[in-house]
Amino acid sequence: MEEIERQLATERLGKTLHYFPEIDSTNNYARNLAEQGAMEGEVVIAESQTRGKGRLGRSWVSPAGRNLYLSVILRPKLSPLHAPQITLMSAVALAETIQSFIPFPPEIKWPNDILVHDKKMAGILTESSCTTDRLLFVVLGIGVNVNFPREEMPVSIRDTATSLMTLSGAPVDRTALALQLIRSLNRCYGDLERLGFPPMAERWAGFFRLQGKRVKVEMMDQAVQGKAIGIDGDGALILEDETGTRRRIIAGDVIPLEP
Ligand code: BT5
C-alpha cells in the first residue's frame, strides 16, 4: 500500500489511501468519510469485504487475497443530473486498464459492467449525495476479479463471471493493477472535466458492443425491448422500439436478445 501512496503522491486521486484487511464495504466506509468532509481523491481499499455491494441491494462476491475492491471519493462540479457521466467515465478508465492486462478486448455493458467474452470481470457502483442543484460527492466503487479461479467462485456466479488471471493465463500483480487503475481514473476524470462529456462518450462507445442490437432492459417496475442506439449527452441509454420511437433509459439491467 505504501508503494501505491508513494507512486500517487502528486496525483489528484489516490494521494490518501485508507487500507483495510477486511471491511464491510469500501463504499460504505468512503461514504462516511465523505460525509465527514474527506477530500476529493481519498481512496478506500480492502483485501476483502464482508458485505460487498452491487446495485439495487445485490451483493458483490469479495473473497480475501484475490481481487481488487476500492472506492474513490469524488467531488465533481456537475449537476446531479449529470452524475451518470461519472459512472461512464469510470467504465472507460476501467476498460482501458483491463485492456492492457489481457489479450482480448473488454466490453462495457451499460451502465456499469465490464465483460470479457460475455462474462463479468468487473463492476462499478456509484453512489452520490446531492442537494437539489449540486452534487456534494460521489463515491465511485470498483470491484475487479483479478486472481479469482473459477473453482473458487460461488456457484451463483461461476458461469457468468471471469477474472484477469483466467484470461491472461498467469496471476496478475494486484498492486500494479490498482496503481494503473487509479492513474487511469485520474486521467479520465481530468479529461471529463476539461473536455466535457462528448469526447468521453465517444471513447465509451468504442467499448460498447450492443449498438444496433436488440436488447431487453429490465427496470425497477417494468421491462422494455428495443434496439440499443447508444448513449446521450447525460449518459442515458437510448432505445428505439419497432415504431422508431426512441426513449431514454436512466437505470436498468440490459439483456442482449441477439448475439
Ligand atoms: C455491480 O453491481 O456490478 C457493482 C459492483 C461494485 C463492487 C464494488 S467492490 C468495491 C465497492 N464496494 C462495494 O461494496 N461495492 C463496490 P450489479 O450490476 O448489481 O451486479 C451485481 C451482480 O453481479 C450480482 O447479483 C451477481 O450476479 C454478480 N456478481 C457478484 N459478485 C461478482 C463478482 N465478484 N464477479 C462477477 N459477478 C459478480
mmCIF file of C-alpha atoms and ligand atoms in Angstrom:
data_model
loop_
_atom_site.group_PDB
_atom_site.id
_atom_site.type_symbol
_atom_site.label_atom_id
_atom_site.label_comp_id
_atom_site.label_asym_id
_atom_site.label_seq_id
_atom_site.Cartn_x
_atom_site.Cartn_y
_atom_site.Cartn_z
ATOM 1 C CA MET A 1 0.000 0.000 0.000
ATOM 2 C CA GLU A 2 2.846 2.408 0.814
ATOM 3 C CA GLU A 3 4.066 1.742 -2.710
ATOM 4 C CA ILE A 4 0.748 2.896 -4.173
ATOM 5 C CA GLU A 5 0.681 6.001 -1.978
ATOM 6 C CA ARG A 6 4.267 6.863 -2.877
ATOM 7 C CA GLN A 7 3.626 6.494 -6.588
ATOM 8 C CA LEU A 8 0.438 8.545 -6.455
ATOM 9 C CA ALA A 9 1.767 11.240 -4.129
ATOM 10 C CA THR A 10 1.371 14.011 -6.678
ATOM 11 C CA GLU A 11 -1.865 12.827 -8.270
ATOM 12 C CA ARG A 12 -5.299 14.199 -7.585
ATOM 13 C CA LEU A 13 -6.836 10.789 -6.868
ATOM 14 C CA GLY A 14 -5.046 8.303 -4.640
ATOM 15 C CA LYS A 15 -2.786 10.576 -2.563
ATOM 16 C CA THR A 16 -4.523 9.393 0.589
ATOM 17 C CA LEU A 17 -5.304 5.707 0.945
ATOM 18 C CA HIS A 18 -7.335 4.040 3.669
ATOM 19 C CA TYR A 19 -6.399 0.363 3.679
ATOM 20 C CA PHE A 20 -8.247 -2.466 5.438
ATOM 21 C CA PRO A 21 -7.536 -6.203 5.508
ATOM 22 C CA GLU A 22 -11.302 -6.636 5.911
ATOM 23 C CA ILE A 23 -14.223 -4.232 5.822
ATOM 24 C CA ASP A 24 -17.993 -4.434 5.343
ATOM 25 C CA SER A 25 -17.983 -2.397 2.133
ATOM 26 C CA THR A 26 -15.414 0.108 0.851
ATOM 27 C CA ASN A 27 -18.327 2.184 -0.481
ATOM 28 C CA ASN A 28 -19.936 2.428 2.963
ATOM 29 C CA TYR A 29 -16.673 3.485 4.552
ATOM 30 C CA ALA A 30 -15.970 6.035 1.806
ATOM 31 C CA ARG A 31 -19.482 7.468 2.144
ATOM 32 C CA ASN A 32 -18.931 8.007 5.876
ATOM 33 C CA LEU A 33 -15.580 9.641 5.190
ATOM 34 C CA ALA A 34 -17.140 11.918 2.569
ATOM 35 C CA GLU A 35 -19.963 12.876 4.919
ATOM 36 C CA GLN A 36 -17.332 13.880 7.457
ATOM 37 C CA GLY A 37 -15.671 16.134 4.905
ATOM 38 C CA ALA A 38 -12.989 13.914 3.343
ATOM 39 C CA MET A 39 -11.105 15.431 0.435
ATOM 40 C CA GLU A 40 -11.707 14.593 -3.174
ATOM 41 C CA GLY A 41 -9.439 11.755 -4.241
ATOM 42 C CA GLU A 42 -9.277 9.827 -0.968
ATOM 43 C CA VAL A 43 -9.332 6.109 -1.720
ATOM 44 C CA VAL A 44 -10.579 3.233 0.409
ATOM 45 C CA ILE A 45 -9.133 -0.140 -0.491
ATOM 46 C CA ALA A 46 -9.717 -3.535 1.139
ATOM 47 C CA GLU A 47 -8.395 -7.079 0.888
ATOM 48 C CA SER A 48 -11.880 -8.460 1.457
ATOM 49 C CA GLN A 49 -15.420 -7.279 2.031
ATOM 50 C CA THR A 50 -17.986 -8.959 4.262
ATOM 51 C CA ARG A 51 -20.903 -7.073 2.682
ATOM 52 C CA GLY A 52 -19.645 -6.019 -0.742
ATOM 53 C CA LYS A 53 -22.484 -4.257 -2.539
ATOM 54 C CA GLY A 54 -23.812 -4.324 -6.074
ATOM 55 C CA ARG A 55 -26.688 -2.181 -7.289
ATOM 56 C CA LEU A 56 -30.254 -2.481 -6.013
ATOM 57 C CA GLY A 57 -29.337 -4.368 -2.877
ATOM 58 C CA ARG A 58 -27.407 -7.057 -4.743
ATOM 59 C CA SER A 59 -24.137 -8.311 -3.328
ATOM 60 C CA TRP A 60 -20.587 -8.371 -4.690
ATOM 61 C CA VAL A 61 -18.595 -11.550 -4.012
ATOM 62 C CA SER A 62 -15.437 -10.281 -2.287
ATOM 63 C CA PRO A 63 -13.069 -13.015 -1.008
ATOM 64 C CA ALA A 64 -9.691 -12.111 0.519
ATOM 65 C CA GLY A 65 -6.371 -12.008 -1.279
ATOM 66 C CA ARG A 66 -7.736 -12.462 -4.772
ATOM 67 C CA ASN A 67 -9.287 -9.341 -6.176
ATOM 68 C CA LEU A 68 -9.439 -5.574 -6.079
ATOM 69 C CA TYR A 69 -12.078 -3.660 -4.118
ATOM 70 C CA LEU A 70 -11.751 0.091 -3.952
ATOM 71 C CA SER A 71 -13.807 3.245 -3.617
ATOM 72 C CA VAL A 72 -12.797 6.766 -4.572
ATOM 73 C CA ILE A 73 -14.351 9.946 -3.203
ATOM 74 C CA LEU A 74 -15.041 12.489 -5.932
ATOM 75 C CA ARG A 75 -16.455 15.977 -5.674
ATOM 76 C CA PRO A 76 -17.237 16.774 -9.302
ATOM 77 C CA LYS A 77 -18.582 20.185 -10.256
ATOM 78 C CA LEU A 78 -21.556 18.654 -12.026
ATOM 79 C CA SER A 79 -25.278 18.991 -11.577
ATOM 80 C CA PRO A 80 -26.957 15.912 -10.053
ATOM 81 C CA LEU A 81 -28.497 15.256 -13.474
ATOM 82 C CA HIS A 82 -25.037 14.653 -14.879
ATOM 83 C CA ALA A 83 -23.879 12.259 -12.157
ATOM 84 C CA PRO A 84 -24.203 9.228 -14.526
ATOM 85 C CA GLN A 85 -21.303 10.709 -16.506
ATOM 86 C CA ILE A 86 -19.066 9.674 -13.612
ATOM 87 C CA THR A 87 -20.118 6.013 -13.935
ATOM 88 C CA LEU A 88 -19.495 6.083 -17.682
ATOM 89 C CA MET A 89 -16.148 7.882 -17.305
ATOM 90 C CA SER A 90 -15.017 5.275 -14.796
ATOM 91 C CA ALA A 91 -16.156 2.446 -17.076
ATOM 92 C CA VAL A 92 -13.821 3.874 -19.737
ATOM 93 C CA ALA A 93 -10.923 4.106 -17.247
ATOM 94 C CA LEU A 94 -11.591 0.556 -16.076
ATOM 95 C CA ALA A 95 -11.959 -0.896 -19.572
ATOM 96 C CA GLU A 96 -8.742 0.807 -20.733
ATOM 97 C CA THR A 97 -6.897 -0.576 -17.710
ATOM 98 C CA ILE A 98 -8.236 -4.109 -18.120
ATOM 99 C CA GLN A 99 -7.391 -3.996 -21.807
ATOM 100 C CA SER A 100 -3.725 -3.547 -21.003
ATOM 101 C CA PHE A 101 -3.645 -6.744 -18.916
ATOM 102 C CA ILE A 102 -5.301 -9.230 -21.281
ATOM 103 C CA PRO A 103 -5.058 -10.047 -24.957
ATOM 104 C CA PHE A 104 -8.837 -9.678 -25.511
ATOM 105 C CA PRO A 105 -10.978 -6.579 -25.874
ATOM 106 C CA PRO A 106 -13.215 -5.828 -22.884
ATOM 107 C CA GLU A 107 -16.780 -4.740 -23.447
ATOM 108 C CA ILE A 108 -18.774 -2.207 -21.437
ATOM 109 C CA LYS A 109 -22.282 -3.362 -20.696
ATOM 110 C CA TRP A 110 -24.278 -0.245 -19.953
ATOM 111 C CA PRO A 111 -24.151 1.178 -17.428
ATOM 112 C CA ASN A 112 -21.641 -0.449 -15.124
ATOM 113 C CA ASP A 113 -20.328 -3.870 -16.094
ATOM 114 C CA ILE A 114 -17.084 -4.792 -17.753
ATOM 115 C CA LEU A 115 -17.433 -8.058 -19.638
ATOM 116 C CA VAL A 116 -14.859 -10.127 -21.448
ATOM 117 C CA HIS A 117 -16.114 -12.960 -23.633
ATOM 118 C CA ASP A 118 -19.596 -12.238 -22.277
ATOM 119 C CA LYS A 119 -18.534 -12.828 -18.673
ATOM 120 C CA LYS A 120 -18.375 -10.239 -15.945
ATOM 121 C CA MET A 121 -14.892 -9.262 -14.868
ATOM 122 C CA ALA A 122 -15.621 -6.030 -13.037
ATOM 123 C CA GLY A 123 -18.468 -3.907 -11.738
ATOM 124 C CA ILE A 124 -18.927 -0.281 -10.763
ATOM 125 C CA LEU A 125 -21.216 1.092 -8.094
ATOM 126 C CA THR A 126 -21.520 4.874 -7.918
ATOM 127 C CA GLU A 127 -23.426 6.371 -5.021
ATOM 128 C CA SER A 128 -23.938 10.080 -4.775
ATOM 129 C CA SER A 129 -25.140 12.653 -2.349
ATOM 130 C CA CYS A 130 -26.629 15.896 -3.601
ATOM 131 C CA THR A 131 -28.771 18.916 -2.885
ATOM 132 C CA THR A 132 -31.393 19.868 -5.492
ATOM 133 C CA ASP A 133 -28.866 21.600 -7.722
ATOM 134 C CA ARG A 134 -25.459 20.408 -6.641
ATOM 135 C CA LEU A 135 -23.605 17.136 -6.298
ATOM 136 C CA LEU A 136 -21.941 17.086 -2.892
ATOM 137 C CA PHE A 137 -19.902 13.970 -3.534
ATOM 138 C CA VAL A 138 -19.816 10.763 -5.493
ATOM 139 C CA VAL A 139 -18.444 7.525 -4.100
ATOM 140 C CA LEU A 140 -17.090 5.543 -7.005
ATOM 141 C CA GLY A 141 -16.787 1.861 -6.063
ATOM 142 C CA ILE A 142 -14.982 -0.599 -8.285
ATOM 143 C CA GLY A 143 -14.592 -4.348 -7.920
ATOM 144 C CA VAL A 144 -12.324 -6.279 -10.288
ATOM 145 C CA ASN A 145 -11.868 -10.045 -10.348
ATOM 146 C CA VAL A 146 -8.116 -10.451 -10.550
ATOM 147 C CA ASN A 147 -6.731 -13.843 -9.461
ATOM 148 C CA PHE A 148 -10.100 -15.467 -8.877
ATOM 149 C CA PRO A 149 -10.155 -19.017 -10.284
ATOM 150 C CA ARG A 150 -13.474 -20.374 -11.467
ATOM 151 C CA GLU A 151 -13.410 -23.228 -8.946
ATOM 152 C CA GLU A 152 -13.263 -20.739 -6.049
ATOM 153 C CA MET A 153 -16.262 -18.767 -7.273
ATOM 154 C CA PRO A 154 -19.617 -19.462 -5.638
ATOM 155 C CA VAL A 155 -21.939 -21.403 -7.919
ATOM 156 C CA SER A 156 -24.156 -18.337 -8.234
ATOM 157 C CA ILE A 157 -21.558 -16.549 -10.411
ATOM 158 C CA ARG A 158 -19.383 -19.406 -11.693
ATOM 159 C CA ASP A 159 -20.900 -19.410 -15.164
ATOM 160 C CA THR A 160 -21.301 -15.672 -15.534
ATOM 161 C CA ALA A 161 -18.054 -14.303 -14.066
ATOM 162 C CA THR A 162 -14.419 -14.345 -15.134
ATOM 163 C CA SER A 163 -11.121 -12.932 -13.863
ATOM 164 C CA LEU A 164 -7.967 -11.363 -15.271
ATOM 165 C CA MET A 165 -5.906 -14.445 -14.401
ATOM 166 C CA THR A 166 -8.364 -16.775 -16.110
ATOM 167 C CA LEU A 167 -7.955 -14.839 -19.342
ATOM 168 C CA SER A 168 -4.305 -13.862 -19.188
ATOM 169 C CA GLY A 169 -3.192 -17.335 -18.111
ATOM 170 C CA ALA A 170 -0.999 -16.070 -15.243
ATOM 171 C CA PRO A 171 -1.520 -14.337 -11.894
ATOM 172 C CA VAL A 172 -1.740 -10.565 -12.090
ATOM 173 C CA ASP A 173 0.038 -8.221 -9.655
ATOM 174 C CA ARG A 174 -2.810 -6.524 -7.782
ATOM 175 C CA THR A 175 -0.698 -3.555 -6.714
ATOM 176 C CA ALA A 176 0.276 -2.862 -10.313
ATOM 177 C CA LEU A 177 -3.366 -3.130 -11.337
ATOM 178 C CA ALA A 178 -4.550 -0.783 -8.565
ATOM 179 C CA LEU A 179 -1.893 1.764 -9.494
ATOM 180 C CA GLN A 180 -2.736 1.666 -13.157
ATOM 181 C CA LEU A 181 -6.466 1.874 -12.484
ATOM 182 C CA ILE A 182 -6.160 4.905 -10.203
ATOM 183 C CA ARG A 183 -3.858 6.614 -12.724
ATOM 184 C CA SER A 184 -6.318 5.893 -15.479
ATOM 185 C CA LEU A 185 -9.188 7.292 -13.368
ATOM 186 C CA ASN A 186 -7.098 10.395 -12.758
ATOM 187 C CA ARG A 187 -6.628 10.915 -16.481
ATOM 188 C CA CYS A 188 -10.229 10.188 -17.448
ATOM 189 C CA TYR A 189 -11.646 12.353 -14.658
ATOM 190 C CA GLY A 190 -9.394 15.215 -15.757
ATOM 191 C CA ASP A 191 -10.395 14.691 -19.405
ATOM 192 C CA LEU A 192 -14.083 14.762 -18.494
ATOM 193 C CA GLU A 193 -13.617 17.978 -16.560
ATOM 194 C CA ARG A 194 -11.504 19.689 -19.240
ATOM 195 C CA LEU A 195 -13.117 18.472 -22.428
ATOM 196 C CA GLY A 196 -16.702 17.760 -21.363
ATOM 197 C CA PHE A 197 -18.725 14.617 -21.889
ATOM 198 C CA PRO A 198 -18.940 14.207 -25.729
ATOM 199 C CA PRO A 199 -15.307 13.030 -26.219
ATOM 200 C CA MET A 200 -15.673 10.678 -23.231
ATOM 201 C CA ALA A 201 -18.924 9.317 -24.709
ATOM 202 C CA GLU A 202 -17.002 8.578 -27.903
ATOM 203 C CA ARG A 203 -14.340 6.595 -26.020
ATOM 204 C CA TRP A 204 -17.140 4.819 -24.171
ATOM 205 C CA ALA A 205 -18.814 3.896 -27.465
ATOM 206 C CA GLY A 206 -15.571 2.198 -28.546
ATOM 207 C CA PHE A 207 -16.202 -0.415 -25.842
ATOM 208 C CA PHE A 208 -19.955 -0.703 -26.394
ATOM 209 C CA ARG A 209 -20.757 -3.768 -28.480
ATOM 210 C CA LEU A 210 -24.555 -3.724 -28.296
ATOM 211 C CA GLN A 211 -25.001 -0.779 -30.638
ATOM 212 C CA GLY A 212 -27.746 -1.604 -33.150
ATOM 213 C CA LYS A 213 -28.558 -4.868 -31.337
ATOM 214 C CA ARG A 214 -31.928 -5.839 -29.918
ATOM 215 C CA VAL A 215 -31.952 -5.790 -26.140
ATOM 216 C CA LYS A 216 -34.326 -6.034 -23.234
ATOM 217 C CA VAL A 217 -33.904 -3.569 -20.388
ATOM 218 C CA GLU A 218 -35.254 -4.544 -17.013
ATOM 219 C CA MET A 219 -36.078 -1.606 -14.791
ATOM 220 C CA MET A 220 -37.399 -1.452 -11.257
ATOM 221 C CA ASP A 221 -41.059 -1.759 -12.230
ATOM 222 C CA GLN A 222 -41.120 -2.697 -15.923
ATOM 223 C CA ALA A 223 -39.150 -4.157 -18.831
ATOM 224 C CA VAL A 224 -38.812 -2.737 -22.331
ATOM 225 C CA GLN A 225 -37.383 -4.106 -25.564
ATOM 226 C CA GLY A 226 -35.826 -2.335 -28.491
ATOM 227 C CA LYS A 227 -32.683 -1.608 -30.462
ATOM 228 C CA ALA A 228 -29.783 -0.140 -28.474
ATOM 229 C CA ILE A 229 -28.754 3.076 -30.206
ATOM 230 C CA GLY A 230 -26.094 4.344 -27.820
ATOM 231 C CA ILE A 231 -25.901 6.890 -25.021
ATOM 232 C CA ASP A 232 -26.935 10.525 -24.965
ATOM 233 C CA GLY A 233 -25.213 13.567 -23.521
ATOM 234 C CA ASP A 234 -26.282 12.660 -19.998
ATOM 235 C CA GLY A 235 -25.191 9.047 -20.194
ATOM 236 C CA ALA A 236 -28.727 7.658 -20.575
ATOM 237 C CA LEU A 237 -29.186 4.616 -22.821
ATOM 238 C CA ILE A 238 -31.189 5.325 -25.966
ATOM 239 C CA LEU A 239 -33.531 2.548 -27.049
ATOM 240 C CA GLU A 240 -35.582 2.500 -30.258
ATOM 241 C CA ASP A 241 -38.780 0.454 -30.431
ATOM 242 C CA GLU A 242 -40.394 -1.165 -33.523
ATOM 243 C CA THR A 243 -42.228 2.052 -34.377
ATOM 244 C CA GLY A 244 -38.990 4.028 -34.428
ATOM 245 C CA THR A 245 -39.818 5.818 -31.202
ATOM 246 C CA ARG A 246 -36.777 6.478 -29.068
ATOM 247 C CA ARG A 247 -36.700 6.551 -25.305
ATOM 248 C CA ARG A 248 -34.067 7.319 -22.721
ATOM 249 C CA ILE A 249 -33.336 4.794 -20.025
ATOM 250 C CA ILE A 250 -31.684 6.167 -16.922
ATOM 251 C CA ALA A 251 -31.208 2.986 -14.903
ATOM 252 C CA GLY A 252 -31.741 -0.690 -15.591
ATOM 253 C CA ASP A 253 -30.209 -4.041 -16.492
ATOM 254 C CA VAL A 254 -29.541 -4.735 -20.163
ATOM 255 C CA ILE A 255 -30.072 -8.243 -21.525
ATOM 256 C CA PRO A 256 -28.910 -8.857 -25.107
ATOM 257 C CA LEU A 257 -31.527 -10.576 -27.301
ATOM 258 C CA GLU A 258 -29.233 -11.351 -30.238
ATOM 259 C CA PRO A 259 -25.588 -12.480 -30.445
HETATM 260 C C1 BT5 B 1 -22.174 -4.210 -9.716
HETATM 261 O O1 BT5 B 1 -23.477 -4.366 -9.326
HETATM 262 O O2 BT5 B 1 -21.657 -4.766 -10.646
HETATM 263 C C2 BT5 B 1 -21.362 -3.259 -8.835
HETATM 264 C C3 BT5 B 1 -20.255 -3.946 -8.105
HETATM 265 C C4 BT5 B 1 -19.396 -2.978 -7.325
HETATM 266 C C5 BT5 B 1 -18.479 -3.680 -6.368
HETATM 267 C C6 BT5 B 1 -17.520 -2.735 -5.718
HETATM 268 S S1 BT5 B 1 -16.302 -3.538 -4.803
HETATM 269 C C7 BT5 B 1 -15.767 -2.059 -4.106
HETATM 270 C C8 BT5 B 1 -17.032 -1.254 -3.818
HETATM 271 N N1 BT5 B 1 -17.567 -1.555 -2.517
HETATM 272 C C9 BT5 B 1 -18.754 -2.154 -2.577
HETATM 273 O O3 BT5 B 1 -19.432 -2.543 -1.588
HETATM 274 N N2 BT5 B 1 -19.125 -2.295 -3.871
HETATM 275 C C10 BT5 B 1 -18.145 -1.706 -4.761
HETATM 276 P P1 BT5 B 1 -24.594 -5.145 -10.140
HETATM 277 O O4 BT5 B 1 -24.632 -4.654 -11.563
HETATM 278 O O5 BT5 B 1 -25.813 -5.012 -9.332
HETATM 279 O O6 BT5 B 1 -24.098 -6.628 -10.184
HETATM 280 C C11 BT5 B 1 -24.219 -7.479 -9.066
HETATM 281 C C12 BT5 B 1 -24.356 -8.897 -9.596
HETATM 282 O O7 BT5 B 1 -23.128 -9.319 -10.176
HETATM 283 C C13 BT5 B 1 -24.675 -9.915 -8.508
HETATM 284 O O8 BT5 B 1 -26.054 -10.035 -8.306
HETATM 285 C C14 BT5 B 1 -24.057 -11.197 -9.081
HETATM 286 O O9 BT5 B 1 -24.927 -11.799 -10.009
HETATM 287 C C15 BT5 B 1 -22.866 -10.685 -9.865
HETATM 288 N N3 BT5 B 1 -21.627 -10.742 -9.073
HETATM 289 C C16 BT5 B 1 -21.468 -10.628 -7.736
HETATM 290 N N4 BT5 B 1 -20.175 -10.686 -7.387
HETATM 291 C C17 BT5 B 1 -19.488 -10.852 -8.537
HETATM 292 C C18 BT5 B 1 -18.106 -10.970 -8.837
HETATM 293 N N5 BT5 B 1 -17.147 -10.920 -7.909
HETATM 294 N N6 BT5 B 1 -17.781 -11.133 -10.148
HETATM 295 C C19 BT5 B 1 -18.700 -11.169 -11.118
HETATM 296 N N7 BT5 B 1 -20.024 -11.060 -10.892
HETATM 297 C C20 BT5 B 1 -20.410 -10.893 -9.610
#
